[in-house]
Amino acid sequence: MDLFEKIAKLREDGLAQIQTAENEKKLNDVRVALVGKKGQLTEILHSMKEVAPENRREVGQKVNELRDIFNARLDKAKDNLLKKLVEEKLAKEAIDVTLPGRKTYMGSKHVIRIIQDDLEKFFIGMGFKVVQGPEIENEHYNFEMLNLPKDHPARDMQATFFVDPSHLLRSQTSPVQARTMEKHDFENGALKMISPGKVYRRDDDDATHSHQFAQMEGLVVDKNITMGDLKGTLEAVAKHVFGQDRETRLRPSYFPFTEPSVEMDVSCFNCDGKGCSVCKNTGWIEVLGAGMVHPNVIRNAGLDPKVYGGFAFGLGLDRFAILKYGVDDIRDFYTNDVRFLTQFRQEED
Ligand code: DAH
């Protein structure tokens, strides 16, 4: 076989090898074998001495031509392999846009917070200010200032958690009354305040009892405050929360810090007063405790009970939520089951 035939054969074989190299590594081997320094083309050039001098030029030309062809094909093959690789990768990692997306869940206001915010807005509209007090309270404010001296039997009305001999987790929001009244400058006008917050009592938790719940305290103190003011204010609250067509009534009751003391009932919103399981067939539902501030409480705050007086009330925010939304287990308020919590989602959340 003369050199021309060799070149022609190399061309045929080489192109076939380039075409069948199935990956970059194999292609590189082919490149080295064909056009590398010690490759087959170089080998042909080395055997030039065997070629008749008049043919050498042509052989040289053919070899160069073939090197160009090989190089061009090798580059092209490499491009194709890369393209194939990218295509395979794309196919493998393709995103299936028909898969359902991952949902992010929006939080929502807690139902107690909803009731609290609503009541705050309501009372602020009537000129009340919102006051906070400490949850770890001392006996002085939780009891003594509220006309509950040591050994007073009414201290047993609320089983308390003591944290040391004189401090306790407040059992009611009423101490905030005493704290605020003591500080208020009555020369500058009436005190009208509410104080929402958590309270704690020793209780065995079940569907209707909880060791922690939320209350809202209210207090109005000035000269010439009457029981009519108390009745009008509480009636407005009850109608605001439970509906304008509710009836209300006050029943005599007992709290150490008020005299007289009352409890307010609203006509049952479930049966409209006819009698059902919600109102235990009485037609009425108890919603809060209230009364005219006891002269001792006024005196304890440094005021003259002959000049100053007022009314106070305490309502349970949990109780309001239970009644308003028909919640049947008070523990739902603090066990954080989102299926419960999201039921109260509001538009503006
Ligand atoms: N502190 C009372 C309780 O927790 C509720 C209460 C009743 C507060 C009458 C008052 C009030 O201010 O006047 O049971």
CSV table of C-alpha atoms and ligand atoms in Angstrom, one decimal:
chain,number,residue,atom,x,y,z
A,1,MET,CA,0.0,0.0,0.0
A,2,ASP,CA,1.5,3.3,-1.0
A,3,LEU,CA,1.3,6.4,1.2
A,4,PHE,CA,-1.6,7.8,-0.7
A,5,GLU,CA,-3.6,4.7,0.0
A,6,LYS,CA,-2.5,4.8,3.6
A,7,ILE,CA,-3.7,8.4,3.9
A,8,ALA,CA,-7.0,7.5,2.3
A,9,LYS,CA,-7.5,4.6,4.7
A,10,LEU,CA,-6.5,6.7,7.7
A,11,ARG,CA,-9.0,9.2,6.6
A,12,GLU,CA,-11.7,6.7,6.4
A,13,ASP,CA,-10.8,5.0,9.7
A,14,GLY,CA,-10.2,8.2,11.5
A,15,LEU,CA,-13.5,9.7,10.6
A,16,ALA,CA,-15.3,6.6,11.7
A,17,GLN,CA,-13.5,6.6,15.0
A,18,ILE,CA,-14.4,10.2,15.6
A,19,GLN,CA,-17.9,9.5,14.8
A,20,THR,CA,-18.2,6.6,17.2
A,21,ALA,CA,-16.4,8.0,20.2
A,22,GLU,CA,-19.2,8.0,22.7
A,23,ASN,CA,-17.7,10.3,25.3
A,24,GLU,CA,-15.2,13.1,25.8
A,25,LYS,CA,-12.5,10.8,27.1
A,26,LYS,CA,-12.7,8.4,24.2
A,27,LEU,CA,-12.8,11.3,21.8
A,28,ASN,CA,-9.6,12.6,23.3
A,29,ASP,CA,-7.9,9.3,22.9
A,30,VAL,CA,-8.9,9.4,19.2
A,31,ARG,CA,-7.5,12.9,18.9
A,32,VAL,CA,-4.2,11.8,20.4
A,33,ALA,CA,-4.1,8.8,18.1
A,34,LEU,CA,-4.8,10.7,15.0
A,35,VAL,CA,-3.4,14.2,15.3
A,36,GLY,CA,-1.2,13.9,18.4
A,37,LYS,CA,2.6,14.4,18.4
A,38,LYS,CA,3.1,10.7,18.1
A,39,GLY,CA,-0.1,10.1,16.2
A,40,GLN,CA,-0.7,8.4,12.9
A,41,LEU,CA,-0.5,11.6,10.8
A,42,THR,CA,2.9,12.3,12.3
A,43,GLU,CA,3.9,8.8,11.6
A,44,ILE,CA,3.1,9.3,7.9
A,45,LEU,CA,5.2,12.4,7.8
A,46,HIS,CA,8.0,10.4,9.4
A,47,SER,CA,7.8,7.9,6.6
A,48,MET,CA,8.3,10.7,4.0
A,49,LYS,CA,11.8,9.6,3.2
A,50,GLU,CA,10.3,6.6,1.5
A,51,VAL,CA,8.4,8.8,-0.8
A,52,ALA,CA,9.8,9.8,-4.2
A,53,PRO,CA,10.9,13.4,-3.9
A,54,GLU,CA,8.5,14.6,-6.6
A,55,ASN,CA,5.5,13.2,-4.5
A,56,ARG,CA,6.6,14.6,-1.2
A,57,ARG,CA,4.9,17.9,-1.7
A,58,GLU,CA,1.6,16.3,-2.5
A,59,VAL,CA,1.9,13.9,0.5
A,60,GLY,CA,2.6,16.8,2.7
A,61,GLN,CA,-0.4,18.7,1.4
A,62,LYS,CA,-2.7,15.6,1.8
A,63,VAL,CA,-1.4,15.1,5.4
A,64,ASN,CA,-2.1,18.8,6.3
A,65,GLU,CA,-5.5,18.7,4.6
A,66,LEU,CA,-6.3,15.6,6.6
A,67,ARG,CA,-5.1,17.2,9.8
A,68,ASP,CA,-7.4,20.1,9.2
A,69,ILE,CA,-10.3,17.8,8.4
A,70,PHE,CA,-9.6,15.7,11.5
A,71,ASN,CA,-9.3,18.8,13.7
A,72,ALA,CA,-12.5,20.2,12.4
A,73,ARG,CA,-14.4,17.0,12.9
A,74,LEU,CA,-12.9,16.4,16.4
A,75,ASP,CA,-14.0,19.9,17.4
A,76,LYS,CA,-17.4,19.4,16.0
A,77,ALA,CA,-17.7,15.9,17.7
A,78,LYS,CA,-16.7,17.5,21.0
A,79,ASP,CA,-19.3,20.2,20.6
A,80,ASN,CA,-21.9,17.6,19.9
A,81,LEU,CA,-20.9,15.5,22.9
A,82,LEU,CA,-21.2,18.6,25.1
A,83,LYS,CA,-24.5,19.5,23.7
A,84,LYS,CA,-25.7,15.9,24.3
A,85,LEU,CA,-24.5,16.1,27.9
A,86,VAL,CA,-26.4,19.4,28.5
A,87,GLU,CA,-29.5,18.0,26.9
A,88,GLU,CA,-29.3,14.9,29.1
A,89,LYS,CA,-28.8,17.0,32.2
A,90,LEU,CA,-31.7,19.3,31.3
A,91,ALA,CA,-34.0,16.3,30.7
A,92,LYS,CA,-32.9,14.7,34.0
A,93,GLU,CA,-33.3,17.9,36.1
A,94,ALA,CA,-36.4,19.3,34.3
A,95,ILE,CA,-38.9,20.9,36.6
A,96,ASP,CA,-42.3,19.5,36.5
A,97,VAL,CA,-44.4,22.6,36.5
A,98,THR,CA,-47.5,20.6,36.9
A,99,LEU,CA,-46.5,19.5,40.5
A,100,PRO,CA,-48.5,21.4,43.1
A,101,GLY,CA,-46.4,24.2,44.7
A,102,ARG,CA,-45.4,24.2,48.4
A,103,LYS,CA,-47.9,26.3,50.3
A,104,THR,CA,-46.8,28.9,52.8
A,105,TYR,CA,-49.3,29.4,55.6
A,106,MET,CA,-50.2,32.8,56.9
A,107,GLY,CA,-50.5,33.2,60.6
A,108,SER,CA,-53.7,34.8,62.1
A,109,LYS,CA,-54.6,36.6,65.2
A,110,HIS,CA,-55.5,34.5,68.2
A,111,VAL,CA,-59.2,34.5,69.0
A,112,ILE,CA,-58.6,36.0,72.4
A,113,ARG,CA,-56.5,38.8,70.8
A,114,ILE,CA,-59.4,39.4,68.4
A,115,ILE,CA,-61.8,39.9,71.3
A,116,GLN,CA,-59.3,42.0,73.2
A,117,ASP,CA,-58.5,44.3,70.3
A,118,ASP,CA,-62.1,44.8,69.5
A,119,LEU,CA,-63.0,45.7,73.2
A,120,GLU,CA,-60.0,48.0,73.4
A,121,LYS,CA,-61.2,49.9,70.4
A,122,PHE,CA,-64.6,50.0,71.8
A,123,PHE,CA,-63.5,51.4,75.2
A,124,ILE,CA,-61.0,53.8,73.7
A,125,GLY,CA,-63.9,55.2,71.7
A,126,MET,CA,-65.6,55.9,75.0
A,127,GLY,CA,-62.6,57.8,76.4
A,128,PHE,CA,-60.9,54.9,78.4
A,129,LYS,CA,-57.2,54.4,78.5
A,130,VAL,CA,-55.6,51.0,78.3
A,131,VAL,CA,-53.2,50.1,81.2
A,132,GLN,CA,-50.9,47.2,81.7
A,133,GLY,CA,-49.9,45.7,85.0
A,134,PRO,CA,-47.4,43.0,86.2
A,135,GLU,CA,-48.3,39.3,86.0
A,136,ILE,CA,-46.1,38.6,89.0
A,137,GLU,CA,-47.9,40.6,91.6
A,138,ASN,CA,-47.5,41.2,95.3
A,139,GLU,CA,-50.2,40.5,98.0
A,140,HIS,CA,-50.5,44.1,98.6
A,141,TYR,CA,-52.0,44.9,95.2
A,142,ASN,CA,-53.6,41.6,94.5
A,143,PHE,CA,-55.4,41.5,97.8
A,144,GLU,CA,-54.9,44.2,100.5
A,145,MET,CA,-55.5,47.3,98.3
A,146,LEU,CA,-58.6,45.6,97.0
A,147,ASN,CA,-60.1,45.3,100.5
A,148,LEU,CA,-58.9,41.7,101.0
A,149,PRO,CA,-56.8,41.9,104.2
A,150,LYS,CA,-54.9,38.8,105.3
A,151,ASP,CA,-57.2,36.0,106.5
A,152,HIS,CA,-60.2,37.5,104.7
A,153,PRO,CA,-62.3,34.5,103.8
A,154,ALA,CA,-62.8,35.8,100.2
A,155,ARG,CA,-59.1,35.2,99.5
A,156,ASP,CA,-60.3,31.6,99.0
A,157,MET,CA,-62.5,32.5,96.1
A,158,GLN,CA,-59.4,32.4,94.0
A,159,ALA,CA,-56.8,29.7,94.6
A,160,THR,CA,-53.5,31.3,93.8
A,161,PHE,CA,-50.0,30.3,92.7
A,162,PHE,CA,-47.4,31.9,95.1
A,163,VAL,CA,-43.9,32.3,93.8
A,164,ASP,CA,-42.5,33.3,97.1
A,165,PRO,CA,-44.2,34.1,100.5
A,166,SER,CA,-45.3,37.6,99.3
A,167,HIS,CA,-45.5,37.3,95.5
A,168,LEU,CA,-48.0,35.4,93.4
A,169,LEU,CA,-49.1,35.1,89.8
A,170,ARG,CA,-51.9,37.5,89.8
A,171,SER,CA,-55.3,35.8,90.2
A,172,GLN,CA,-57.2,38.7,88.6
A,173,THR,CA,-56.6,41.9,86.7
A,174,SER,CA,-58.1,43.9,89.6
A,175,PRO,CA,-54.7,44.9,91.1
A,176,VAL,CA,-54.1,47.1,88.1
A,177,GLN,CA,-57.1,49.2,89.3
A,178,ALA,CA,-55.4,49.8,92.6
A,179,ARG,CA,-52.0,50.6,90.9
A,180,THR,CA,-53.6,53.0,88.5
A,181,MET,CA,-55.9,54.7,90.9
A,182,GLU,CA,-53.0,55.4,93.3
A,183,LYS,CA,-51.0,57.2,90.5
A,184,HIS,CA,-53.8,59.0,88.8
A,185,ASP,CA,-54.0,62.8,89.2
A,186,PHE,CA,-57.7,63.4,89.9
A,187,GLU,CA,-57.3,67.2,89.8
A,188,ASN,CA,-56.9,66.7,86.1
A,189,GLY,CA,-60.2,64.8,85.7
A,190,ALA,CA,-61.8,61.3,85.9
A,191,LEU,CA,-59.9,58.0,85.7
A,192,LYS,CA,-61.4,55.8,83.0
A,193,MET,CA,-59.3,52.7,82.3
A,194,ILE,CA,-59.3,49.2,81.1
A,195,SER,CA,-56.6,46.6,81.7
A,196,PRO,CA,-56.5,43.4,79.7
A,197,GLY,CA,-54.2,40.6,80.5
A,198,LYS,CA,-53.5,37.1,81.7
A,199,VAL,CA,-54.4,35.8,85.1
A,200,TYR,CA,-53.6,32.5,86.9
A,201,ARG,CA,-55.5,30.3,89.3
A,202,ARG,CA,-54.8,26.9,90.7
A,203,ASP,CA,-57.3,24.7,89.0
A,204,ASP,CA,-57.3,21.3,87.4
A,205,ASP,CA,-57.6,21.9,83.7
A,206,ASP,CA,-60.6,20.4,81.9
A,207,ALA,CA,-63.0,21.6,79.2
A,208,THR,CA,-64.3,24.4,81.4
A,209,HIS,CA,-61.4,25.1,83.8
A,210,SER,CA,-58.0,26.5,83.0
A,211,HIS,CA,-55.1,27.5,85.2
A,212,GLN,CA,-54.6,30.5,83.0
A,213,PHE,CA,-57.0,32.8,81.2
A,214,ALA,CA,-57.4,36.4,80.1
A,215,GLN,CA,-59.5,39.0,81.8
A,216,MET,CA,-60.3,42.6,81.2
A,217,GLU,CA,-60.6,44.9,84.1
A,218,GLY,CA,-62.5,48.2,83.9
A,219,LEU,CA,-62.5,51.1,86.3
A,220,VAL,CA,-64.1,54.6,86.3
A,221,VAL,CA,-63.5,56.9,89.2
A,222,ASP,CA,-64.6,60.5,89.6
A,223,LYS,CA,-66.9,62.6,91.6
A,224,ASN,CA,-70.6,61.8,91.1
A,225,ILE,CA,-70.4,58.4,89.4
A,226,THR,CA,-73.6,56.5,89.7
A,227,MET,CA,-74.8,52.9,89.3
A,228,GLY,CA,-76.6,54.2,86.2
A,229,ASP,CA,-73.2,54.9,84.7
A,230,LEU,CA,-72.2,51.3,85.4
A,231,LYS,CA,-75.4,49.9,83.9
A,232,GLY,CA,-75.2,52.0,80.8
A,233,THR,CA,-71.6,51.2,80.1
A,234,LEU,CA,-72.0,47.5,80.7
A,235,GLU,CA,-75.1,47.3,78.6
A,236,ALA,CA,-73.3,49.0,75.7
A,237,VAL,CA,-70.4,46.5,76.0
A,238,ALA,CA,-72.8,43.5,76.1
A,239,LYS,CA,-74.7,44.7,73.0
A,240,HIS,CA,-71.4,45.5,71.2
A,241,VAL,CA,-70.1,42.0,71.7
A,242,PHE,CA,-73.2,39.8,71.7
A,243,GLY,CA,-75.6,41.8,69.5
A,244,GLN,CA,-77.7,44.9,69.6
A,245,ASP,CA,-80.9,43.0,70.3
A,246,ARG,CA,-79.6,41.4,73.5
A,247,GLU,CA,-81.3,42.2,76.8
A,248,THR,CA,-79.2,42.6,79.9
A,249,ARG,CA,-79.9,42.3,83.6
A,250,LEU,CA,-77.9,42.9,86.8
A,251,ARG,CA,-78.0,40.4,89.6
A,252,PRO,CA,-76.8,41.1,93.2
A,253,SER,CA,-73.5,39.4,93.9
A,254,TYR,CA,-70.4,39.7,96.1
A,255,PHE,CA,-66.9,40.9,95.5
A,256,PRO,CA,-64.8,42.3,98.3
A,257,PHE,CA,-63.7,45.4,96.2
A,258,THR,CA,-67.2,46.5,95.3
A,259,GLU,CA,-70.4,47.5,97.2
A,260,PRO,CA,-72.9,46.8,96.0
A,261,SER,CA,-71.6,44.1,93.7
A,262,VAL,CA,-73.5,42.7,90.7
A,263,GLU,CA,-73.2,40.1,88.0
A,264,MET,CA,-74.5,40.9,84.5
A,265,ASP,CA,-76.4,38.4,82.4
A,266,VAL,CA,-77.3,38.7,78.8
A,267,SER,CA,-80.4,37.1,77.3
A,268,CYS,CA,-79.3,33.9,75.7
A,269,PHE,CA,-78.2,34.4,72.1
A,270,ASN,CA,-78.8,30.8,71.3
A,271,CYS,CA,-82.5,30.5,72.1
A,272,ASP,CA,-83.3,34.2,72.5
A,273,GLY,CA,-84.3,33.7,76.1
A,274,LYS,CA,-86.6,30.8,75.6
A,275,GLY,CA,-84.3,28.3,77.4
A,276,CYS,CA,-81.8,25.9,75.9
A,277,SER,CA,-78.7,23.9,76.9
A,278,VAL,CA,-76.4,26.9,76.4
A,279,CYS,CA,-78.2,28.9,79.1
A,280,LYS,CA,-79.1,25.9,81.1
A,281,ASN,CA,-82.8,26.6,80.5
A,282,THR,CA,-82.7,29.9,82.3
A,283,GLY,CA,-82.8,32.1,79.2
A,284,TRP,CA,-79.8,34.1,80.6
A,285,ILE,CA,-76.0,33.8,80.4
A,286,GLU,CA,-73.7,35.3,83.0
A,287,VAL,CA,-71.0,37.4,81.3
A,288,LEU,CA,-69.2,39.5,83.9
A,289,GLY,CA,-68.8,40.8,87.5
A,290,ALA,CA,-69.0,44.4,88.5
A,291,GLY,CA,-70.0,46.9,91.2
A,292,MET,CA,-69.5,50.3,92.7
A,293,VAL,CA,-66.0,50.6,94.0
A,294,HIS,CA,-65.9,49.9,97.8
A,295,PRO,CA,-65.1,52.9,99.9
A,296,ASN,CA,-62.1,51.1,101.4
A,297,VAL,CA,-60.6,50.6,98.0
A,298,ILE,CA,-61.1,54.4,97.3
A,299,ARG,CA,-59.5,55.2,100.7
A,300,ASN,CA,-56.6,52.8,100.1
A,301,ALA,CA,-55.7,54.7,96.9
A,302,GLY,CA,-55.5,57.9,99.0
A,303,LEU,CA,-58.8,59.4,98.0
A,304,ASP,CA,-61.7,60.6,100.1
A,305,PRO,CA,-64.7,58.2,99.6
A,306,LYS,CA,-67.1,61.0,100.5
A,307,VAL,CA,-65.9,62.9,97.4
A,308,TYR,CA,-64.8,60.2,95.0
A,309,GLY,CA,-66.4,57.0,93.9
A,310,GLY,CA,-66.8,54.9,90.8
A,311,PHE,CA,-67.6,51.6,89.3
A,312,ALA,CA,-65.5,48.7,88.3
A,313,PHE,CA,-66.0,45.5,86.3
A,314,GLY,CA,-64.1,42.4,85.4
A,315,LEU,CA,-64.8,40.2,82.4
A,316,GLY,CA,-63.3,37.0,81.1
A,317,LEU,CA,-62.0,37.3,77.6
A,318,ASP,CA,-61.9,33.5,77.3
A,319,ARG,CA,-65.5,33.4,78.5
A,320,PHE,CA,-66.5,36.0,76.0
A,321,ALA,CA,-64.8,34.0,73.2
A,322,ILE,CA,-66.4,30.8,74.4
A,323,LEU,CA,-69.9,32.4,74.4
A,324,LYS,CA,-69.5,34.4,71.2
A,325,TYR,CA,-68.0,31.6,69.1
A,326,GLY,CA,-69.5,28.5,70.8
A,327,VAL,CA,-66.0,27.1,71.8
A,328,ASP,CA,-66.6,23.9,73.8
A,329,ASP,CA,-63.2,23.4,75.3
A,330,ILE,CA,-61.3,26.2,77.0
A,331,ARG,CA,-58.0,24.3,76.5
A,332,ASP,CA,-58.3,25.0,72.8
A,333,PHE,CA,-57.2,28.5,73.5
A,334,TYR,CA,-53.7,27.5,74.6
A,335,THR,CA,-52.9,24.2,73.0
A,336,ASN,CA,-52.2,25.8,69.6
A,337,ASP,CA,-53.9,23.5,67.2
A,338,VAL,CA,-53.9,25.4,64.0
A,339,ARG,CA,-57.1,23.8,62.9
A,340,PHE,CA,-58.8,25.6,65.8
A,341,LEU,CA,-56.8,28.8,65.5
A,342,THR,CA,-57.3,29.4,61.8
A,343,GLN,CA,-61.1,29.3,62.1
A,344,PHE,CA,-60.9,32.8,63.4
A,345,ARG,CA,-58.9,34.2,60.5
A,346,GLN,CA,-60.1,37.7,59.7
A,347,GLU,CA,-59.9,39.5,56.4
A,348,GLU,CA,-57.4,42.1,57.6
A,349,ASP,CA,-55.0,39.6,59.0
B,1,DAH,N1,-61.8,40.2,89.9
B,1,DAH,C1,-63.0,39.5,89.7
B,1,DAH,C2,-62.7,38.1,89.4
B,1,DAH,O1,-61.7,37.8,89.0
B,1,DAH,C3,-63.8,40.1,88.6
B,1,DAH,C4,-64.4,41.4,89.0
B,1,DAH,C5,-65.6,41.5,89.6
B,1,DAH,C6,-63.6,42.6,88.8
B,1,DAH,C7,-66.1,42.7,90.0
B,1,DAH,C8,-64.2,43.8,89.2
B,1,DAH,C9,-65.4,43.8,89.7
B,1,DAH,O2,-63.5,44.9,89.0
B,1,DAH,O3,-65.9,45.0,90.1
B,1,DAH,O4,-63.5,37.3,89.7
